[in-house]
């Protein structure tokens, strides 16, 4: 299991220090929640902030774009140092083209689905995705309640990936993830867990990472 802590729950006044602390704690990925106030009601940081913090760590930058028409900004996020760029299927008209373009720019391509979006939207783009992000809350805010419909969705996605010969595609779960649901999420087939409030609320980070890893191994 890979843990990708969401900086949405970190202290935005000291992101550079937090990135360094995460790296020292043994974390490998970090999750950036980019929100535009249109696709979701909230706004956060964008490509300029991410770019400014790229040199603060060697962490793998997992960038979750909750923005309309993400195809307008792919080169900006590439320049900002995104390594995994995740777009929402609901936010782009030409999903296959946008995923292919992300890969052409040298990034891993991820596709995110809101809780109510069916898996069939992935049917003709599985070849183009390195990761599928299943939202386990409706996006926009940290600290929301986990939706238990996610377990069945993960299992159905795993089976779809296997049928398509795409089992190497990562499955990420984002929203309301904590130590209590992590074991079942991993058992259902999740590879990458995003955690905001449950991770950042209880430092030190090395112990928190260890707690998630132990939970995932249960
Ligand atoms: C929600 C974001 C999540 C969020 C997770 O819109 O995509 O990444 O930060 O936070 P928690 O773990 O607190 O639900
Ligand atoms: Zn996210």
PDB file of C-alpha atoms and ligand atoms in Angstrom:
ATOM      1  CA  UNK A   1       0.000   0.000   0.000  1.00  0.00           C
ATOM      2  CA  UNK A   2       1.170   3.502  -0.843  1.00  0.00           C
ATOM      3  CA  UNK A   3       0.013   6.304   1.446  1.00  0.00           C
ATOM      4  CA  UNK A   4      -0.447   9.693  -0.198  1.00  0.00           C
ATOM      5  CA  UNK A   5      -1.054  12.328   2.508  1.00  0.00           C
ATOM      6  CA  UNK A   6      -3.311  15.151   1.313  1.00  0.00           C
ATOM      7  CA  UNK A   7      -1.828  18.594   1.945  1.00  0.00           C
ATOM      8  CA  UNK A   8      -5.352  20.005   2.067  1.00  0.00           C
ATOM      9  CA  UNK A   9      -5.235  19.140   5.771  1.00  0.00           C
ATOM     10  CA  UNK A  10      -1.706  20.485   6.349  1.00  0.00           C
ATOM     11  CA  UNK A  11      -0.806  23.953   7.616  1.00  0.00           C
ATOM     12  CA  UNK A  12      -0.556  25.987   4.402  1.00  0.00           C
ATOM     13  CA  UNK A  13       1.675  28.492   6.174  1.00  0.00           C
ATOM     14  CA  UNK A  14       4.479  25.966   6.376  1.00  0.00           C
ATOM     15  CA  UNK A  15       4.159  23.688   3.380  1.00  0.00           C
ATOM     16  CA  UNK A  16       7.899  23.619   2.645  1.00  0.00           C
ATOM     17  CA  UNK A  17       8.686  22.422   6.181  1.00  0.00           C
ATOM     18  CA  UNK A  18       5.853  19.897   6.037  1.00  0.00           C
ATOM     19  CA  UNK A  19       7.143  18.411   2.778  1.00  0.00           C
ATOM     20  CA  UNK A  20      10.597  17.995   4.291  1.00  0.00           C
ATOM     21  CA  UNK A  21       9.109  16.430   7.430  1.00  0.00           C
ATOM     22  CA  UNK A  22       7.020  13.999   5.395  1.00  0.00           C
ATOM     23  CA  UNK A  23      10.066  12.909   3.474  1.00  0.00           C
ATOM     24  CA  UNK A  24      12.087  12.448   6.656  1.00  0.00           C
ATOM     25  CA  UNK A  25       9.239  10.358   8.063  1.00  0.00           C
ATOM     26  CA  UNK A  26       9.531   7.926   5.146  1.00  0.00           C
ATOM     27  CA  UNK A  27       6.482   9.050   3.155  1.00  0.00           C
ATOM     28  CA  UNK A  28       6.945   8.597  -0.621  1.00  0.00           C
ATOM     29  CA  UNK A  29       3.937  10.252  -2.231  1.00  0.00           C
ATOM     30  CA  UNK A  30       2.189  13.525  -1.462  1.00  0.00           C
ATOM     31  CA  UNK A  31      -1.304  14.446  -2.689  1.00  0.00           C
ATOM     32  CA  UNK A  32      -2.099  17.962  -3.925  1.00  0.00           C
ATOM     33  CA  UNK A  33      -5.811  18.846  -4.099  1.00  0.00           C
ATOM     34  CA  UNK A  34      -6.249  21.538  -6.732  1.00  0.00           C
ATOM     35  CA  UNK A  35      -9.754  23.088  -6.653  1.00  0.00           C
ATOM     36  CA  UNK A  36     -11.158  25.813  -8.894  1.00  0.00           C
ATOM     37  CA  UNK A  37     -14.417  26.921  -7.224  1.00  0.00           C
ATOM     38  CA  UNK A  38     -16.391  25.589 -10.250  1.00  0.00           C
ATOM     39  CA  UNK A  39     -15.988  21.845 -10.485  1.00  0.00           C
ATOM     40  CA  UNK A  40     -16.094  21.855  -6.690  1.00  0.00           C
ATOM     41  CA  UNK A  41     -17.319  24.669  -4.413  1.00  0.00           C
ATOM     42  CA  UNK A  42     -13.958  25.206  -2.766  1.00  0.00           C
ATOM     43  CA  UNK A  43     -10.678  26.780  -3.941  1.00  0.00           C
ATOM     44  CA  UNK A  44      -7.154  25.810  -2.933  1.00  0.00           C
ATOM     45  CA  UNK A  45      -3.706  26.173  -4.484  1.00  0.00           C
ATOM     46  CA  UNK A  46      -2.682  25.928  -8.123  1.00  0.00           C
ATOM     47  CA  UNK A  47       0.286  25.303 -10.353  1.00  0.00           C
ATOM     48  CA  UNK A  48       2.295  28.283  -9.080  1.00  0.00           C
ATOM     49  CA  UNK A  49       2.280  27.146  -5.479  1.00  0.00           C
ATOM     50  CA  UNK A  50       3.146  23.582  -6.461  1.00  0.00           C
ATOM     51  CA  UNK A  51       5.985  24.765  -8.658  1.00  0.00           C
ATOM     52  CA  UNK A  52       7.332  26.933  -5.843  1.00  0.00           C
ATOM     53  CA  UNK A  53       7.469  23.912  -3.556  1.00  0.00           C
ATOM     54  CA  UNK A  54       8.862  21.403  -6.047  1.00  0.00           C
ATOM     55  CA  UNK A  55      12.401  21.814  -4.727  1.00  0.00           C
ATOM     56  CA  UNK A  56      11.374  21.433  -1.092  1.00  0.00           C
ATOM     57  CA  UNK A  57      11.416  17.604  -1.364  1.00  0.00           C
ATOM     58  CA  UNK A  58      11.899  14.608  -3.618  1.00  0.00           C
ATOM     59  CA  UNK A  59       8.427  13.286  -2.822  1.00  0.00           C
ATOM     60  CA  UNK A  60       6.352  11.919  -5.692  1.00  0.00           C
ATOM     61  CA  UNK A  61       3.871  14.686  -6.548  1.00  0.00           C
ATOM     62  CA  UNK A  62       0.395  13.169  -6.961  1.00  0.00           C
ATOM     63  CA  UNK A  63      -1.747  16.035  -8.256  1.00  0.00           C
ATOM     64  CA  UNK A  64      -5.542  15.705  -8.115  1.00  0.00           C
ATOM     65  CA  UNK A  65      -7.182  18.279 -10.363  1.00  0.00           C
ATOM     66  CA  UNK A  66     -10.721  19.122  -9.277  1.00  0.00           C
ATOM     67  CA  UNK A  67     -11.059  21.723 -12.013  1.00  0.00           C
ATOM     68  CA  UNK A  68     -13.233  22.163 -15.107  1.00  0.00           C
ATOM     69  CA  UNK A  69     -11.547  21.569 -18.475  1.00  0.00           C
ATOM     70  CA  UNK A  70      -8.236  20.400 -17.010  1.00  0.00           C
ATOM     71  CA  UNK A  71      -6.885  20.055 -20.563  1.00  0.00           C
ATOM     72  CA  UNK A  72      -6.192  23.805 -20.474  1.00  0.00           C
ATOM     73  CA  UNK A  73      -3.503  23.443 -17.814  1.00  0.00           C
ATOM     74  CA  UNK A  74      -1.601  20.220 -18.513  1.00  0.00           C
ATOM     75  CA  UNK A  75       1.665  21.874 -19.502  1.00  0.00           C
ATOM     76  CA  UNK A  76       1.474  24.180 -16.471  1.00  0.00           C
ATOM     77  CA  UNK A  77       1.273  21.226 -14.104  1.00  0.00           C
ATOM     78  CA  UNK A  78       4.017  19.436 -15.983  1.00  0.00           C
ATOM     79  CA  UNK A  79       6.232  22.493 -15.498  1.00  0.00           C
ATOM     80  CA  UNK A  80       5.235  22.575 -11.828  1.00  0.00           C
ATOM     81  CA  UNK A  81       6.699  19.104 -11.354  1.00  0.00           C
ATOM     82  CA  UNK A  82       3.570  16.937 -11.198  1.00  0.00           C
ATOM     83  CA  UNK A  83       4.483  13.271 -11.673  1.00  0.00           C
ATOM     84  CA  UNK A  84       0.971  11.808 -11.498  1.00  0.00           C
ATOM     85  CA  UNK A  85      -1.697  14.084 -12.932  1.00  0.00           C
ATOM     86  CA  UNK A  86      -5.265  13.042 -12.126  1.00  0.00           C
ATOM     87  CA  UNK A  87      -8.226  14.520 -13.962  1.00  0.00           C
ATOM     88  CA  UNK A  88     -11.925  13.964 -13.330  1.00  0.00           C
ATOM     89  CA  UNK A  89     -13.865  12.094 -16.008  1.00  0.00           C
ATOM     90  CA  UNK A  90     -16.784  14.457 -15.266  1.00  0.00           C
ATOM     91  CA  UNK A  91     -14.703  17.582 -15.980  1.00  0.00           C
ATOM     92  CA  UNK A  92     -13.349  16.958 -19.463  1.00  0.00           C
ATOM     93  CA  UNK A  93     -15.170  16.435 -22.768  1.00  0.00           C
ATOM     94  CA  UNK A  94     -12.453  14.414 -24.422  1.00  0.00           C
ATOM     95  CA  UNK A  95     -11.253  12.060 -21.732  1.00  0.00           C
ATOM     96  CA  UNK A  96      -9.112   9.806 -23.934  1.00  0.00           C
ATOM     97  CA  UNK A  97      -7.340  12.708 -25.565  1.00  0.00           C
ATOM     98  CA  UNK A  98      -6.620  14.397 -22.234  1.00  0.00           C
ATOM     99  CA  UNK A  99      -5.203  11.220 -20.679  1.00  0.00           C
ATOM    100  CA  UNK A 100      -3.047  10.561 -23.745  1.00  0.00           C
ATOM    101  CA  UNK A 101      -1.772  14.126 -23.636  1.00  0.00           C
ATOM    102  CA  UNK A 102      -0.773  13.799 -19.960  1.00  0.00           C
ATOM    103  CA  UNK A 103       1.322  10.763 -20.848  1.00  0.00           C
ATOM    104  CA  UNK A 104       2.781  12.459 -23.906  1.00  0.00           C
ATOM    105  CA  UNK A 105       3.996  15.211 -21.578  1.00  0.00           C
ATOM    106  CA  UNK A 106       5.877  12.595 -19.547  1.00  0.00           C
ATOM    107  CA  UNK A 107       3.560  12.323 -16.540  1.00  0.00           C
ATOM    108  CA  UNK A 108       1.575   9.350 -15.266  1.00  0.00           C
ATOM    109  CA  UNK A 109      -2.101   9.742 -16.141  1.00  0.00           C
ATOM    110  CA  UNK A 110      -4.850   9.257 -13.587  1.00  0.00           C
ATOM    111  CA  UNK A 111      -8.613   9.405 -13.995  1.00  0.00           C
ATOM    112  CA  UNK A 112     -10.876  10.211 -11.041  1.00  0.00           C
ATOM    113  CA  UNK A 113     -14.530   9.301 -10.609  1.00  0.00           C
ATOM    114  CA  UNK A 114     -16.986  10.938  -8.237  1.00  0.00           C
ATOM    115  CA  UNK A 115     -18.958   8.563  -5.998  1.00  0.00           C
ATOM    116  CA  UNK A 116     -22.024   8.559  -8.275  1.00  0.00           C
ATOM    117  CA  UNK A 117     -20.109   8.128 -11.541  1.00  0.00           C
ATOM    118  CA  UNK A 118     -20.316   4.572 -12.898  1.00  0.00           C
ATOM    119  CA  UNK A 119     -17.231   2.585 -13.831  1.00  0.00           C
ATOM    120  CA  UNK A 120     -18.438   2.163 -17.422  1.00  0.00           C
ATOM    121  CA  UNK A 121     -17.034   5.608 -18.297  1.00  0.00           C
ATOM    122  CA  UNK A 122     -13.636   3.875 -18.104  1.00  0.00           C
ATOM    123  CA  UNK A 123     -14.500   1.163 -20.638  1.00  0.00           C
ATOM    124  CA  UNK A 124     -12.625   2.689 -23.566  1.00  0.00           C
ATOM    125  CA  UNK A 125      -9.799   4.464 -21.721  1.00  0.00           C
ATOM    126  CA  UNK A 126      -8.255   1.736 -19.584  1.00  0.00           C
ATOM    127  CA  UNK A 127      -5.254   1.561 -21.923  1.00  0.00           C
ATOM    128  CA  UNK A 128      -4.649   5.263 -21.351  1.00  0.00           C
ATOM    129  CA  UNK A 129      -4.659   5.333 -17.540  1.00  0.00           C
ATOM    130  CA  UNK A 130      -1.907   4.518 -15.054  1.00  0.00           C
ATOM    131  CA  UNK A 131      -4.237   5.011 -12.079  1.00  0.00           C
ATOM    132  CA  UNK A 132      -7.949   5.224 -11.335  1.00  0.00           C
ATOM    133  CA  UNK A 133      -8.937   7.380  -8.351  1.00  0.00           C
ATOM    134  CA  UNK A 134     -12.224   6.406  -6.762  1.00  0.00           C
ATOM    135  CA  UNK A 135     -13.633   9.263  -4.708  1.00  0.00           C
ATOM    136  CA  UNK A 136     -15.055   7.981  -1.444  1.00  0.00           C
ATOM    137  CA  UNK A 137     -16.600  11.369  -0.621  1.00  0.00           C
ATOM    138  CA  UNK A 138     -17.999  14.034  -2.917  1.00  0.00           C
ATOM    139  CA  UNK A 139     -14.947  16.162  -3.673  1.00  0.00           C
ATOM    140  CA  UNK A 140     -14.399  19.666  -2.359  1.00  0.00           C
ATOM    141  CA  UNK A 141     -13.550  19.390   1.311  1.00  0.00           C
ATOM    142  CA  UNK A 142     -11.413  17.437   3.716  1.00  0.00           C
ATOM    143  CA  UNK A 143     -12.816  15.740   6.783  1.00  0.00           C
ATOM    144  CA  UNK A 144     -15.992  14.300   5.227  1.00  0.00           C
ATOM    145  CA  UNK A 145     -17.597  10.980   6.039  1.00  0.00           C
ATOM    146  CA  UNK A 146     -16.434   7.964   4.053  1.00  0.00           C
ATOM    147  CA  UNK A 147     -19.059   6.449   1.727  1.00  0.00           C
ATOM    148  CA  UNK A 148     -19.275   2.698   2.219  1.00  0.00           C
ATOM    149  CA  UNK A 149     -20.431   2.123  -1.379  1.00  0.00           C
ATOM    150  CA  UNK A 150     -16.725   2.471  -2.199  1.00  0.00           C
ATOM    151  CA  UNK A 151     -15.855  -1.098  -1.191  1.00  0.00           C
ATOM    152  CA  UNK A 152     -18.040  -2.660  -3.875  1.00  0.00           C
ATOM    153  CA  UNK A 153     -16.806  -0.125  -6.416  1.00  0.00           C
ATOM    154  CA  UNK A 154     -13.179  -1.040  -5.752  1.00  0.00           C
ATOM    155  CA  UNK A 155     -13.952  -4.730  -6.221  1.00  0.00           C
ATOM    156  CA  UNK A 156     -15.825  -4.074  -9.458  1.00  0.00           C
ATOM    157  CA  UNK A 157     -12.968  -1.907 -10.725  1.00  0.00           C
ATOM    158  CA  UNK A 158     -10.388  -4.577  -9.887  1.00  0.00           C
ATOM    159  CA  UNK A 159     -12.390  -7.120 -11.823  1.00  0.00           C
ATOM    160  CA  UNK A 160     -12.785  -4.748 -14.779  1.00  0.00           C
ATOM    161  CA  UNK A 161      -9.043  -4.101 -14.828  1.00  0.00           C
ATOM    162  CA  UNK A 162      -8.303  -7.834 -14.723  1.00  0.00           C
ATOM    163  CA  UNK A 163     -10.732  -8.533 -17.589  1.00  0.00           C
ATOM    164  CA  UNK A 164      -9.042  -5.814 -19.649  1.00  0.00           C
ATOM    165  CA  UNK A 165      -5.532  -7.101 -18.943  1.00  0.00           C
ATOM    166  CA  UNK A 166      -4.815  -3.884 -17.048  1.00  0.00           C
ATOM    167  CA  UNK A 167      -4.175  -5.217 -13.547  1.00  0.00           C
ATOM    168  CA  UNK A 168      -1.040  -3.086 -13.311  1.00  0.00           C
ATOM    169  CA  UNK A 169      -3.214   0.064 -13.259  1.00  0.00           C
ATOM    170  CA  UNK A 170      -3.180   1.498  -9.728  1.00  0.00           C
ATOM    171  CA  UNK A 171      -6.392   1.962  -7.751  1.00  0.00           C
ATOM    172  CA  UNK A 172      -6.434   4.998  -5.471  1.00  0.00           C
ATOM    173  CA  UNK A 173      -9.104   5.827  -2.887  1.00  0.00           C
ATOM    174  CA  UNK A 174      -9.601   9.389  -1.647  1.00  0.00           C
ATOM    175  CA  UNK A 175     -11.904  10.814   1.007  1.00  0.00           C
ATOM    176  CA  UNK A 176     -12.610   9.860   4.603  1.00  0.00           C
ATOM    177  CA  UNK A 177      -9.839   7.265   4.667  1.00  0.00           C
ATOM    178  CA  UNK A 178      -8.670   6.407   8.184  1.00  0.00           C
ATOM    179  CA  UNK A 179      -7.105   3.609  10.201  1.00  0.00           C
ATOM    180  CA  UNK A 180     -10.478   1.949  10.658  1.00  0.00           C
ATOM    181  CA  UNK A 181     -11.391   1.570   6.973  1.00  0.00           C
ATOM    182  CA  UNK A 182      -7.865   1.172   5.558  1.00  0.00           C
ATOM    183  CA  UNK A 183      -7.733  -2.623   6.096  1.00  0.00           C
ATOM    184  CA  UNK A 184     -10.969  -3.214   4.175  1.00  0.00           C
ATOM    185  CA  UNK A 185      -9.988  -0.803   1.413  1.00  0.00           C
ATOM    186  CA  UNK A 186      -6.713  -2.621   0.822  1.00  0.00           C
ATOM    187  CA  UNK A 187      -8.428  -5.983   1.046  1.00  0.00           C
ATOM    188  CA  UNK A 188     -10.926  -4.847  -1.598  1.00  0.00           C
ATOM    189  CA  UNK A 189      -8.058  -3.943  -3.936  1.00  0.00           C
ATOM    190  CA  UNK A 190      -6.870  -0.386  -3.244  1.00  0.00           C
ATOM    191  CA  UNK A 191      -3.169   0.261  -3.942  1.00  0.00           C
ATOM    192  CA  UNK A 192      -2.931   3.919  -2.935  1.00  0.00           C
ATOM    193  CA  UNK A 193      -4.739   5.497   0.011  1.00  0.00           C
ATOM    194  CA  UNK A 194      -5.086   9.267   0.255  1.00  0.00           C
ATOM    195  CA  UNK A 195      -5.484  10.609   3.760  1.00  0.00           C
ATOM    196  CA  UNK A 196      -5.894  14.222   4.825  1.00  0.00           C
ATOM    197  CA  UNK A 197      -7.463  14.801   8.224  1.00  0.00           C
ATOM    198  CA  UNK A 198      -6.792  11.324   9.636  1.00  0.00           C
ATOM    199  CA  UNK A 199      -3.113  11.633   8.770  1.00  0.00           C
ATOM    200  CA  UNK A 200      -2.312  15.237   9.676  1.00  0.00           C
ATOM    201  CA  UNK A 201      -4.370  15.389  12.864  1.00  0.00           C
ATOM    202  CA  UNK A 202      -1.975  13.092  14.706  1.00  0.00           C
ATOM    203  CA  UNK A 203       1.735  13.714  14.304  1.00  0.00           C
ATOM    204  CA  UNK A 204       4.486  12.598  14.444  1.00  0.00           C
ATOM    205  CA  UNK A 205       4.263  11.627  10.784  1.00  0.00           C
ATOM    206  CA  UNK A 206       6.599   8.630  10.984  1.00  0.00           C
ATOM    207  CA  UNK A 207       4.309   7.002  13.551  1.00  0.00           C
ATOM    208  CA  UNK A 208       1.220   7.897  11.575  1.00  0.00           C
ATOM    209  CA  UNK A 209       2.694   6.343   8.430  1.00  0.00           C
ATOM    210  CA  UNK A 210       3.578   3.236  10.407  1.00  0.00           C
ATOM    211  CA  UNK A 211       0.039   3.040  11.810  1.00  0.00           C
ATOM    212  CA  UNK A 212      -1.446   3.173   8.283  1.00  0.00           C
ATOM    213  CA  UNK A 213       0.994   0.561   7.030  1.00  0.00           C
ATOM    214  CA  UNK A 214       0.155  -1.762   9.911  1.00  0.00           C
ATOM    215  CA  UNK A 215      -3.571  -1.255   9.321  1.00  0.00           C
ATOM    216  CA  UNK A 216      -3.156  -2.006   5.617  1.00  0.00           C
ATOM    217  CA  UNK A 217      -1.287  -5.220   6.423  1.00  0.00           C
ATOM    218  CA  UNK A 218      -4.093  -6.549   8.670  1.00  0.00           C
TER     219      UNK A 218
HETATM  220  C1  LIG B   1     -11.484  15.919  -1.226  1.00  0.00           C
HETATM  221  C2  LIG B   1     -10.029  15.735  -1.562  1.00  0.00           C
HETATM  222  C3  LIG B   1      -9.340  14.796  -0.646  1.00  0.00           C
HETATM  223  C4  LIG B   1      -9.316  15.258   0.776  1.00  0.00           C
HETATM  224  C5  LIG B   1      -9.158  14.088   1.689  1.00  0.00           C
HETATM  225  O1  LIG B   1     -12.079  16.700  -2.167  1.00  0.00           O
HETATM  226  O2  LIG B   1      -9.882  15.234  -2.875  1.00  0.00           O
HETATM  227  O3  LIG B   1      -8.018  14.508  -1.106  1.00  0.00           O
HETATM  228  O4  LIG B   1      -8.276  16.163   1.036  1.00  0.00           O
HETATM  229  O5  LIG B   1      -9.263  14.521   2.995  1.00  0.00           O
HETATM  230  P1  LIG B   1      -9.842  13.588   4.139  1.00  0.00           P
HETATM  231  O6  LIG B   1      -8.893  12.431   4.246  1.00  0.00           O
HETATM  232  O7  LIG B   1      -9.848  14.462   5.332  1.00  0.00           O
HETATM  233  O8  LIG B   1     -11.202  13.150   3.694  1.00  0.00           O
HETATM  234 ZN1  LIG B   2      -7.815  14.453  -3.482  1.00  0.00          ZN
END
